[in-house]
CSV table of C-alpha atoms and ligand atoms in Angstrom, one decimal:
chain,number,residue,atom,x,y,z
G,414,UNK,CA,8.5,-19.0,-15.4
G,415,UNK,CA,6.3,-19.7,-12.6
G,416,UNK,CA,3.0,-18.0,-12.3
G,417,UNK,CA,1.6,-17.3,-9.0
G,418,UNK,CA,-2.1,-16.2,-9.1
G,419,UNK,CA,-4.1,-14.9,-5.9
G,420,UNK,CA,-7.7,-14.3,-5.8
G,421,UNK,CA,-10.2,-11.5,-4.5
G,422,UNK,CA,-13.6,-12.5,-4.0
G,423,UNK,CA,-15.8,-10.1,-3.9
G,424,UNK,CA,-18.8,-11.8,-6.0
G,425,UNK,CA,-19.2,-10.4,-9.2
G,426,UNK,CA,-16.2,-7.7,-9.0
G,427,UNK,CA,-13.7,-11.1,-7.8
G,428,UNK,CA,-10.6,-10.5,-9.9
G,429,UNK,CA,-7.3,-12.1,-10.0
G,430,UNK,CA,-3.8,-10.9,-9.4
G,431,UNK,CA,-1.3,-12.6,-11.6
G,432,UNK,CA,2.4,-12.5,-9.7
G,433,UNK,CA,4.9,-13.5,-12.7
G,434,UNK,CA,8.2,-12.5,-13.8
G,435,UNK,CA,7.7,-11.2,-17.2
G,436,UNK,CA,4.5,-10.6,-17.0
G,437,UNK,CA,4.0,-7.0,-18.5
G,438,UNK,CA,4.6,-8.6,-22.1
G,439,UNK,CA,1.5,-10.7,-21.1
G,440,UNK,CA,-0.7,-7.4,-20.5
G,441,UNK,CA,-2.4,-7.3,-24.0
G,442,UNK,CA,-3.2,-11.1,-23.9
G,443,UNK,CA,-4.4,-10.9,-20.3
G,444,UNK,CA,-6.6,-7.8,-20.9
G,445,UNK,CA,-8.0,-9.5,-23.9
G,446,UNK,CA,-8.9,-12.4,-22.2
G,447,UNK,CA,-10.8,-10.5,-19.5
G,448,UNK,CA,-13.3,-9.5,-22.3
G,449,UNK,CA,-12.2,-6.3,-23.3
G,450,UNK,CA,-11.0,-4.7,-26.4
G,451,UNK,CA,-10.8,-2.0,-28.6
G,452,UNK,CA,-9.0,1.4,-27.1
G,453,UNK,CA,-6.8,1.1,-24.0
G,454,UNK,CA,-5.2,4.1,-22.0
G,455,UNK,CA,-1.7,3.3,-20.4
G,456,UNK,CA,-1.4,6.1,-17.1
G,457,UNK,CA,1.9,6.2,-15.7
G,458,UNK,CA,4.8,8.9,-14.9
G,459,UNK,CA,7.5,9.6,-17.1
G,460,UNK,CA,10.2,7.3,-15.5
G,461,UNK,CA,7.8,4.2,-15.2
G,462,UNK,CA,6.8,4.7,-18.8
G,463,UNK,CA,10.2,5.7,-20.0
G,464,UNK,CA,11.2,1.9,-18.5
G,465,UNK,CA,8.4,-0.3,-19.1
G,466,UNK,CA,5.7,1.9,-21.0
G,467,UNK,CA,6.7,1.1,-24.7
G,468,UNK,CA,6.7,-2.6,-23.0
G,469,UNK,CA,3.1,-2.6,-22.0
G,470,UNK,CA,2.0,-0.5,-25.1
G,471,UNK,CA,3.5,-3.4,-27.7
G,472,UNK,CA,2.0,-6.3,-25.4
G,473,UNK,CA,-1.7,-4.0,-25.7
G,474,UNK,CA,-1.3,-3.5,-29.5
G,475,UNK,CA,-0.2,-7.0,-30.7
G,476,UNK,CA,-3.1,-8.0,-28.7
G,477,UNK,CA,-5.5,-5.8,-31.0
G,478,UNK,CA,-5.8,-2.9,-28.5
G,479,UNK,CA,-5.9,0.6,-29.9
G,480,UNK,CA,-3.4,1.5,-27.2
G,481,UNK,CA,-2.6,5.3,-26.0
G,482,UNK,CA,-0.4,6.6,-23.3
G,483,UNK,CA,-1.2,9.4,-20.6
G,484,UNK,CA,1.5,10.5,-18.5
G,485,UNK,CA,1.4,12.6,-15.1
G,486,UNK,CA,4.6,14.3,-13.9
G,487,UNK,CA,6.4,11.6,-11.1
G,488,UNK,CA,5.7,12.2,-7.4
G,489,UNK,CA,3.4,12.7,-4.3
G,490,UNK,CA,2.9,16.1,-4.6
G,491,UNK,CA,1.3,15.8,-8.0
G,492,UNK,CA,-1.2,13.5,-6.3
G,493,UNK,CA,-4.2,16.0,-7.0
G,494,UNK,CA,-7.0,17.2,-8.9
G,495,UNK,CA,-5.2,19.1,-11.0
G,496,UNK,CA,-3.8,16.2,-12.2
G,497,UNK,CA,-6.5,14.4,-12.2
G,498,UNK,CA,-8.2,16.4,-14.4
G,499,UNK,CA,-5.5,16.8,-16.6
G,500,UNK,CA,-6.2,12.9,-17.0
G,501,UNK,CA,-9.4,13.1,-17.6
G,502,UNK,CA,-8.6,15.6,-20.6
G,503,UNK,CA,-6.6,13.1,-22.5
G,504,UNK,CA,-8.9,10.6,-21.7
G,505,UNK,CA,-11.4,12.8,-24.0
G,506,UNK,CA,-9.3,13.8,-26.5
G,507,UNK,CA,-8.8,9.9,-26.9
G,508,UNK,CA,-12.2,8.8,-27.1
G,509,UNK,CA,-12.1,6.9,-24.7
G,510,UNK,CA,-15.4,5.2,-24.5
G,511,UNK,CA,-16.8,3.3,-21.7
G,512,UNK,CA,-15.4,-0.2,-22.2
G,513,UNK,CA,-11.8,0.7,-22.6
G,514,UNK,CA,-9.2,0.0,-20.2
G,515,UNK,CA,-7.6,2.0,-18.3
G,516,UNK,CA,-4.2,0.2,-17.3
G,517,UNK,CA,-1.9,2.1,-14.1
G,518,UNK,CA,1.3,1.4,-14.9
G,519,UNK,CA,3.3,2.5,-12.0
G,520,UNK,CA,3.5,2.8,-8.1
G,521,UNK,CA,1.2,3.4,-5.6
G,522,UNK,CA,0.5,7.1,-6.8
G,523,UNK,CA,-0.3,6.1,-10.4
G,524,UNK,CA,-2.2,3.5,-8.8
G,525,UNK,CA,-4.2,5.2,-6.7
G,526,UNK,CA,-5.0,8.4,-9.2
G,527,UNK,CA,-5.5,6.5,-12.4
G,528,UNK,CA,-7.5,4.1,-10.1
G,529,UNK,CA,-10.1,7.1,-9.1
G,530,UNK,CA,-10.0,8.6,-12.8
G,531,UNK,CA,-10.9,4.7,-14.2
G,532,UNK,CA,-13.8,5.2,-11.0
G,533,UNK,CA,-15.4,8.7,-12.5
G,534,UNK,CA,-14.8,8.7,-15.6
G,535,UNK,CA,-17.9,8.1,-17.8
G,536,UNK,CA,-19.0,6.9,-14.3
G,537,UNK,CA,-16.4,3.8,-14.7
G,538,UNK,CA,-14.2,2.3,-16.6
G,539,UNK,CA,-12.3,-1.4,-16.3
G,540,UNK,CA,-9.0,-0.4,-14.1
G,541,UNK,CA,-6.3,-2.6,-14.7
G,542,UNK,CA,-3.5,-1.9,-11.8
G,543,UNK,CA,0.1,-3.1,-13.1
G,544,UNK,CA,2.1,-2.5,-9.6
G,545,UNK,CA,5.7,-0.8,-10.1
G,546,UNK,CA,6.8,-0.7,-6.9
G,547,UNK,CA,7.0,-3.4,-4.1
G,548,UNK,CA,4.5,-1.1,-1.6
G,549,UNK,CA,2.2,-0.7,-4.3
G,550,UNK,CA,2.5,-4.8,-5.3
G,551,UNK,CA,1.6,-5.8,-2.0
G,552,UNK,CA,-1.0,-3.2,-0.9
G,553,UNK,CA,-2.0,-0.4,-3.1
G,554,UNK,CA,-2.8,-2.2,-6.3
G,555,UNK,CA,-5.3,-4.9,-4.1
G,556,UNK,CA,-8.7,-3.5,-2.8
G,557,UNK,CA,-9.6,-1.1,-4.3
G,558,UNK,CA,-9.1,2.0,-2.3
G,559,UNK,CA,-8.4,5.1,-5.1
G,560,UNK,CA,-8.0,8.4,-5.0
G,561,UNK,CA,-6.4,11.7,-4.6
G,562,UNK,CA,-5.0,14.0,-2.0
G,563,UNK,CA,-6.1,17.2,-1.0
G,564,UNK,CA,-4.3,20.4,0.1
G,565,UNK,CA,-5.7,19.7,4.2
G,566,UNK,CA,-5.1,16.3,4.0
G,567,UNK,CA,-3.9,12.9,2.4
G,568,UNK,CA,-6.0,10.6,0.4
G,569,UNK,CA,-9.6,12.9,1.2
G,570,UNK,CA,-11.1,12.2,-2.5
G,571,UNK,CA,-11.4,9.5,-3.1
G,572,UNK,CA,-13.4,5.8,-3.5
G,573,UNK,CA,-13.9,2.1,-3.7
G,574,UNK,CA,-13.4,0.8,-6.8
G,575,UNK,CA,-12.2,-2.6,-7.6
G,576,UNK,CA,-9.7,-2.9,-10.7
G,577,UNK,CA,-10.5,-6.2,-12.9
G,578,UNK,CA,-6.7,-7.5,-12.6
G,579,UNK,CA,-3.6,-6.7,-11.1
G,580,UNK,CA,-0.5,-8.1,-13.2
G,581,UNK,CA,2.4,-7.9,-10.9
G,582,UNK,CA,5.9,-8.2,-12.2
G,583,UNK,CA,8.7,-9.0,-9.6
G,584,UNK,CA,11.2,-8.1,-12.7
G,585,UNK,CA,10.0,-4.5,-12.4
G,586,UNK,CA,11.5,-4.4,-8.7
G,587,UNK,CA,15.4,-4.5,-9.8
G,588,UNK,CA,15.0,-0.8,-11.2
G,589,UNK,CA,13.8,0.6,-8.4
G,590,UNK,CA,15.5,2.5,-5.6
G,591,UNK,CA,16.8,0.0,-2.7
G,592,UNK,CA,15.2,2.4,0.1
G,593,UNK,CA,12.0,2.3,-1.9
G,594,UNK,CA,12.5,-1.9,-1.6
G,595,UNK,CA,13.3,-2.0,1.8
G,596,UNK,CA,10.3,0.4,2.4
G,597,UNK,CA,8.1,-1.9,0.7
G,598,UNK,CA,9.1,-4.5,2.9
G,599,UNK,CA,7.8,-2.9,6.0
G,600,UNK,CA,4.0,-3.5,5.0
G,601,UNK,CA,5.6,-7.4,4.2
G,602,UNK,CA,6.3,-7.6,7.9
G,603,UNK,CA,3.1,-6.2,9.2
G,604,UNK,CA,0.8,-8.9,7.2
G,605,UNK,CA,3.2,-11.3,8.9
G,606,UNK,CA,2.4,-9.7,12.3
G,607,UNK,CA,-1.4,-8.9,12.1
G,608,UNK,CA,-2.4,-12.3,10.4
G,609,UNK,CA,0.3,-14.8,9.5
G,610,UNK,CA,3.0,-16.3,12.1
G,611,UNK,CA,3.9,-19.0,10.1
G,612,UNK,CA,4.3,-16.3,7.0
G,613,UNK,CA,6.6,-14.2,9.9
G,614,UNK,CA,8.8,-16.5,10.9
G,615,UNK,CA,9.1,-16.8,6.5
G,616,UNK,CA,10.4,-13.5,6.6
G,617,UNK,CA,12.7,-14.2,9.8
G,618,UNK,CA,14.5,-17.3,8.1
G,619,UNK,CA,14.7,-14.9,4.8
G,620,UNK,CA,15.5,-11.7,5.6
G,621,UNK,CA,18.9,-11.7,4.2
G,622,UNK,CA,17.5,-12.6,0.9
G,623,UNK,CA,14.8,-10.7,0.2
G,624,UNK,CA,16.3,-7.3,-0.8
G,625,UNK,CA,18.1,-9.3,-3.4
G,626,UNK,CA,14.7,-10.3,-5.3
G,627,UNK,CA,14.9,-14.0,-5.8
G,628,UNK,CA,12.2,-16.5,-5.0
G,629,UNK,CA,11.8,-15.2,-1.8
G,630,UNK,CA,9.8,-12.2,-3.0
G,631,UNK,CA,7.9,-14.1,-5.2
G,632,UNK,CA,6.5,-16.0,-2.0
G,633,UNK,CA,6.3,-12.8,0.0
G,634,UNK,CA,4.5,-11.3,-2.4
G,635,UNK,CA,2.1,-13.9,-3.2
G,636,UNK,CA,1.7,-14.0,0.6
G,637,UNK,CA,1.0,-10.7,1.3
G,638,UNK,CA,-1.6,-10.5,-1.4
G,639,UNK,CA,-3.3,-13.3,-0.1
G,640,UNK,CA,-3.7,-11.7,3.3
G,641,UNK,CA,-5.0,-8.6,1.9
G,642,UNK,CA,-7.4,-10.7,-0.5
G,643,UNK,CA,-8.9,-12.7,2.5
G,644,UNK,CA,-9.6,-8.7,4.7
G,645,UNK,CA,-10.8,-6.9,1.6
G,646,UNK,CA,-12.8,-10.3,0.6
G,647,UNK,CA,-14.5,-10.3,4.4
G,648,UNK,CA,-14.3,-6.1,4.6
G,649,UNK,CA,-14.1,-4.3,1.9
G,650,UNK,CA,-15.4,-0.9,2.6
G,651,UNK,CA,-13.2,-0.9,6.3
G,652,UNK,CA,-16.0,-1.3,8.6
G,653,UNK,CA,-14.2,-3.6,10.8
G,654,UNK,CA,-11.9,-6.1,10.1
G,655,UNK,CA,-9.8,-4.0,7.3
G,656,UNK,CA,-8.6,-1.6,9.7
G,657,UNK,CA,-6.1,-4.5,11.3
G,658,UNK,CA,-4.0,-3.4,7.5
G,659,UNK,CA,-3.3,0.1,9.4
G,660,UNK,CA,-1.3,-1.6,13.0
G,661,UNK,CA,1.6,0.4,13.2
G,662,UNK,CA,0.3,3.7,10.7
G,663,UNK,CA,-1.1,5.2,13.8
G,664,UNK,CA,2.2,6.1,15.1
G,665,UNK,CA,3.6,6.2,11.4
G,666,UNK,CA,1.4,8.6,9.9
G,667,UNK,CA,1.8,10.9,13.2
G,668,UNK,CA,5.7,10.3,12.6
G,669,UNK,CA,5.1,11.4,8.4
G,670,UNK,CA,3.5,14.7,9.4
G,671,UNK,CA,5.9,15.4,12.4
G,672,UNK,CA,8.9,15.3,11.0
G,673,UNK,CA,8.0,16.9,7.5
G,674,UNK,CA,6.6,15.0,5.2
G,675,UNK,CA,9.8,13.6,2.8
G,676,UNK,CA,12.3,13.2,5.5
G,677,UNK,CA,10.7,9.4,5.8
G,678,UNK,CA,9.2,6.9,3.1
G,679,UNK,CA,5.9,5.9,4.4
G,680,UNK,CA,7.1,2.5,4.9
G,681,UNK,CA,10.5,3.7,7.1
G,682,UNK,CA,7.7,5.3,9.1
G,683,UNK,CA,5.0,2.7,9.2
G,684,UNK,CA,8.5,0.3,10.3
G,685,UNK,CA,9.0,2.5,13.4
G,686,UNK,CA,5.1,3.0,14.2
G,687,UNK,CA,4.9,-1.4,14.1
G,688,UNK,CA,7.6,-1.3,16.7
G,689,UNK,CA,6.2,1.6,18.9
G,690,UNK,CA,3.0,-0.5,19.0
G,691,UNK,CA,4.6,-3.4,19.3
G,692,UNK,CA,5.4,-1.8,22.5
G,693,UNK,CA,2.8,0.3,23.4
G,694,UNK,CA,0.8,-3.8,23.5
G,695,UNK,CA,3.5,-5.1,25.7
G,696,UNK,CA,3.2,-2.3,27.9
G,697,UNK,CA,-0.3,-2.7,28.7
G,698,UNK,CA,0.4,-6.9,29.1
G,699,UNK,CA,-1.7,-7.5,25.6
G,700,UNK,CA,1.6,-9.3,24.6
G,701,UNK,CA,5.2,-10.9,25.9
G,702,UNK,CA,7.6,-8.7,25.3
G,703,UNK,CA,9.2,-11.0,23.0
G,704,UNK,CA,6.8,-10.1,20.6
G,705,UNK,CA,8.0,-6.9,20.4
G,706,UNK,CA,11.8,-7.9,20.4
G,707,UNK,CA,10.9,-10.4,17.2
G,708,UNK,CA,9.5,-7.6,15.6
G,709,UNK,CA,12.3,-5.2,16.1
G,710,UNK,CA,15.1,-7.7,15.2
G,711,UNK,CA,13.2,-8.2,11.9
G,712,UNK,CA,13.0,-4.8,11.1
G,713,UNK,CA,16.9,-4.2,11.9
G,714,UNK,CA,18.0,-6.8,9.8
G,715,UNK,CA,15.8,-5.8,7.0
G,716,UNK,CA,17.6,-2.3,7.5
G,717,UNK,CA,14.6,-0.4,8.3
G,718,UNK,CA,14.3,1.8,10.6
G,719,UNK,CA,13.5,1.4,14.6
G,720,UNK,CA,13.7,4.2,16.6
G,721,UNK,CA,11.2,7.2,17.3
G,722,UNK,CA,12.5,10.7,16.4
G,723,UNK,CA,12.1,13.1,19.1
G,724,UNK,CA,8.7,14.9,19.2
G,725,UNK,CA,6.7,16.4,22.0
G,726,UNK,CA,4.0,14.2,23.7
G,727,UNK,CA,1.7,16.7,23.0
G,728,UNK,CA,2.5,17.0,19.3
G,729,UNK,CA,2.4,13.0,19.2
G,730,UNK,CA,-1.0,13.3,21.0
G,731,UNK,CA,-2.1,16.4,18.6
G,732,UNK,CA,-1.2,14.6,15.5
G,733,UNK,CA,-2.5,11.3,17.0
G,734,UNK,CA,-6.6,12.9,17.4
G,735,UNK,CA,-6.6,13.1,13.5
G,736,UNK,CA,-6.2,9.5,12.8
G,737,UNK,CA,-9.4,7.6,10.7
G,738,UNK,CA,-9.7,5.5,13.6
G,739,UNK,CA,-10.2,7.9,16.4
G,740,UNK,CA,-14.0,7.9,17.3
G,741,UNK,CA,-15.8,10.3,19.8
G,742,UNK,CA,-11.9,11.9,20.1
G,743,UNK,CA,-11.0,8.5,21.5
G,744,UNK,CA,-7.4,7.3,20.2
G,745,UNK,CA,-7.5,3.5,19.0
G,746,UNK,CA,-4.9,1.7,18.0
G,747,UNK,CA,-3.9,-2.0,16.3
G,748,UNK,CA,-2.3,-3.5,18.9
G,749,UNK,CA,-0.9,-7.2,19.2
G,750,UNK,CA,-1.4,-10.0,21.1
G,751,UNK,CA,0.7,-12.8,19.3
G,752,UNK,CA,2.4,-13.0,16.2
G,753,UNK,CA,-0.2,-13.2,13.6
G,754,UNK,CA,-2.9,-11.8,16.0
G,755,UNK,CA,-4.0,-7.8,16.9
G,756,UNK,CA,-6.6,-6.5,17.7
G,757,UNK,CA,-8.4,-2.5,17.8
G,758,UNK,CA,-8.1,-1.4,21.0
G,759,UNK,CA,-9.1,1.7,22.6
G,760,UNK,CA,-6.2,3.4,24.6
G,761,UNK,CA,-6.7,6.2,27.2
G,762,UNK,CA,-5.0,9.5,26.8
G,763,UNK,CA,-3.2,9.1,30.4
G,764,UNK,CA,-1.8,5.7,29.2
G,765,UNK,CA,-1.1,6.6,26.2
G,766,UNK,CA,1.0,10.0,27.4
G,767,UNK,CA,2.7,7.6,29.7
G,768,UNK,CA,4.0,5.1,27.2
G,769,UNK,CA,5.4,8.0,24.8
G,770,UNK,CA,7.4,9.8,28.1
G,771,UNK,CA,8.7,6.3,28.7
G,772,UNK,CA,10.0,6.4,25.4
G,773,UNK,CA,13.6,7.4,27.1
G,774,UNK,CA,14.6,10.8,25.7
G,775,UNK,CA,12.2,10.7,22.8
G,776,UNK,CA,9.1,12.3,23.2
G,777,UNK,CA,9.8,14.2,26.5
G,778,UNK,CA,8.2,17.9,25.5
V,1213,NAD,P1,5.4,6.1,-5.7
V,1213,NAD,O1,4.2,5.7,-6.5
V,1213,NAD,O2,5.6,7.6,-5.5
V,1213,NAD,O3,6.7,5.5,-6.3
V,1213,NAD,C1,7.9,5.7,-5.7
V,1213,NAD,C2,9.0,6.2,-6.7
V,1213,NAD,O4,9.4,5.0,-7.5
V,1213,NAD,C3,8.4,7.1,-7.8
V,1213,NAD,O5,9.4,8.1,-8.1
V,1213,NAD,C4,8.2,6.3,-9.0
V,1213,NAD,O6,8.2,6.9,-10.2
V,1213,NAD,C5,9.3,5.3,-8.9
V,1213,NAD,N1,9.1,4.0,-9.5
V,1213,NAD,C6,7.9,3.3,-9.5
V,1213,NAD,N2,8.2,2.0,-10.0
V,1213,NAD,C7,9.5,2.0,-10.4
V,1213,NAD,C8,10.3,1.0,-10.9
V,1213,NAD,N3,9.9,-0.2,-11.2
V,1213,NAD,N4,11.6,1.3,-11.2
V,1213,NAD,C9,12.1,2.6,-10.8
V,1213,NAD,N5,11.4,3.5,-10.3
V,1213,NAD,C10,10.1,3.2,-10.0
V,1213,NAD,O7,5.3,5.5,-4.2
V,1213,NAD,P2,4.6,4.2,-3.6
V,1213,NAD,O8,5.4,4.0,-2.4
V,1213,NAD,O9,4.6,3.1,-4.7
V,1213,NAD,O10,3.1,4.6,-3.3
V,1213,NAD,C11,2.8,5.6,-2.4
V,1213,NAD,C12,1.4,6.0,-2.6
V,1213,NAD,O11,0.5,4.8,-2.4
V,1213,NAD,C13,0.9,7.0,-1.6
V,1213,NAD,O12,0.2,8.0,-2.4
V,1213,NAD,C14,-0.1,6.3,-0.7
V,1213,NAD,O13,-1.2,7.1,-0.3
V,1213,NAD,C15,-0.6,5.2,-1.7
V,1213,NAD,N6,-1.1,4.0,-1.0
V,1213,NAD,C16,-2.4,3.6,-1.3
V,1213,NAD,C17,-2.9,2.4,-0.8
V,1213,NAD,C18,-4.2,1.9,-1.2
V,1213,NAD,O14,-4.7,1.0,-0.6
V,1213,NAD,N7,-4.8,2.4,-2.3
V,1213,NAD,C19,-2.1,1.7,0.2
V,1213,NAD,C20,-0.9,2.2,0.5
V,1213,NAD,C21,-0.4,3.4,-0.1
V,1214,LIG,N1,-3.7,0.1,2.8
V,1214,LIG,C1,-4.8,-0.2,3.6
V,1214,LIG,C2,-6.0,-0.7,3.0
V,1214,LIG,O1,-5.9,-1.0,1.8
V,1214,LIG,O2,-7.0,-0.8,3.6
């Protein structure tokens, strides 16, 4: 089986991410071999653990560990510190001292909360992140960003903290849902488009193959995790450069909130909000519009979604304002100049109100 491996550098927190079919019956091994031993804690959700926990649990033990499981109940919503702290009871009533492992089995909702609990708790733990989902294989699991959500808004708790491997399994992918694939894919594309031509036109020539989870997803994931190595390598607290890994969540997050959050995955959202700035660049002559049309035709043939919903300017405007980026109430945006090249740009709220009218039927008010 081959073994892919991609590398963060981040000095003395580098770590590695190992990309290998098969690999969760490595985990107890691999952990071992960072260093660590004794008691490990397994966080996941009862499906992921009902399919791979007992996996990862018999890998941890026959490799010495004195492994436990913690489980949180499966979805967004459960994303909180209610939650959290329900973790950070079991992780006491463990023992859980402040060498042992924590390993997040699961996607990028595990990831993210038993990320932030490994963080805190006894002011840090080793995080191990074991990715579940595609999204969470090619972004969640890699840089570090962890944390919980709170009732005003998504992802406000939360911190930096740097796992000491990822183990990703392409295996895993076969048991998950098709959309939640196809979803996944969407943040493939954008590394493509923000970084990578040569890794773009990949995806173009292999579109048609990719949902079926041969080699091809081995390479796009390796790729994609390379390109989010590199910006979290050269910016890892998002001061600059790291914000090129939100092009096309602008629009997308505005789209999430807008149309309830549920009626799109993030990645169907973040799909549409690549092509809407796509086009937002080739209206104000950043890029040729075939930029825009490559984009689009990938995103059709990978069956994700293109087309805006109809909302209000002013709600897309509204919704727009709360954005991370948005400094001195100025809207910026990742926009594109080439395949494999964007740039943050600051768009004025005229222009920007003209490009969503000229949207055809969508967004009129
Ligand atoms: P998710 O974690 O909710 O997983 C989606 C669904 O798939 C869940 O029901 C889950 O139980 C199930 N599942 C997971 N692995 C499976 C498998 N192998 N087989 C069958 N079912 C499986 O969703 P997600 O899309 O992975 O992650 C979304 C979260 O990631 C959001 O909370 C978002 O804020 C966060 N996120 C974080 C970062 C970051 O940098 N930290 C980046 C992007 C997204
Ligand atoms: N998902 C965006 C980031 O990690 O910065």
């Amino acid at each position: 089986m081959k073994t892919r491996k991609v590398v963060v550098a981040l000095g003395d927190r580098s770590y590695e991410i190992t990309i290998k079919r098969g690999v969760l019956d490595e985990a107890g091994p691999l952990v071992k071999g960072l260093g660590l031993t004794g008691r490990a804690a397994v966080i996941s959700n009862p499906l992921v653990f009902g399919l791979y926990g007992e996996q990862v649990l018999k890998s941890l033990k026959g490799a010495g560990f004195d492994a436990v499981s913690i489980t949180v109940p499966d979805g967004e919503e459960h994303k909180n510190l209610k939650e959290l702290s329900a973790i950070y009871d079991s992780l006491i009533a463990h023992k859980m001292e402040r060498s042992s492992p924590i390993v997040a089995l699961g996607g990028g909702v595990i990831g993210d909360m038993a990320g932030f609990a490994a963080a805190t708790f006894l002011r840090g733990v080793p995080c191990i992140q074991v990715p579940t989902t595609l999204l969470s294989q090619v972004d969640s699991s890699v840089g570090g960003k962890t944390g919980v959500n709170h009732p005003l808004g998504k992802n406000l708790i939360g911190s930096f903290y740097q796992p000491k491997a990822v183990f990703i399994d392409p295996d895993v992918l076969k048991t998950l849902d098709k959309r939640e694939v196809r979803a996944g894919l969407a943040e493939v594309v954008k590394y493509g488009v923000i970084r990578d031509k040569g890794f773009f036109e990949f995806l173009e020539n292999s579109s048609g193959k990719l949902t079926g989870l041969g080699p091809e997803i081995e390479e796009a994931i390796e790729r994609s995790c390379a390109i989010k190595a590199d910006v979290v390598g050269k910016d890892e607290t998002e001061t600059g450069l790291r914000s090129m890994l939100n092009f096309g969540h602008t629009f997308g997050h505005a789209i999430e909130a807008l149309s309830g959050y549920g009626s799109f995955r993030h990645g169907e959202a973040v799909s549409i909000g690549m092509v809407m700035a796509s086009s937002l660049s080739v209206a104000l002559g950043l890029c040729a519009p075939s930029v825009e049309t490559r984009v689009k035709a990938l995103f059709n043939s990978l069956g994700l979604p293109v087309d805006p919903p109809l909302i209000p300017v002013d709600k897309w405007i509204e919704s727009m304002k709360l954005d991370k980026k948005v400094k001195e109430g100025k809207i910026r945006f990742i926009l594109t100049e080439d395949i494999g090249r964007v740039a943050l740009r600051e768009v004025r709220e005229e222009e920007l109100r003209a490009f969503l009218r000229g949207l055809g039927a969508v967004g009129k008010a």
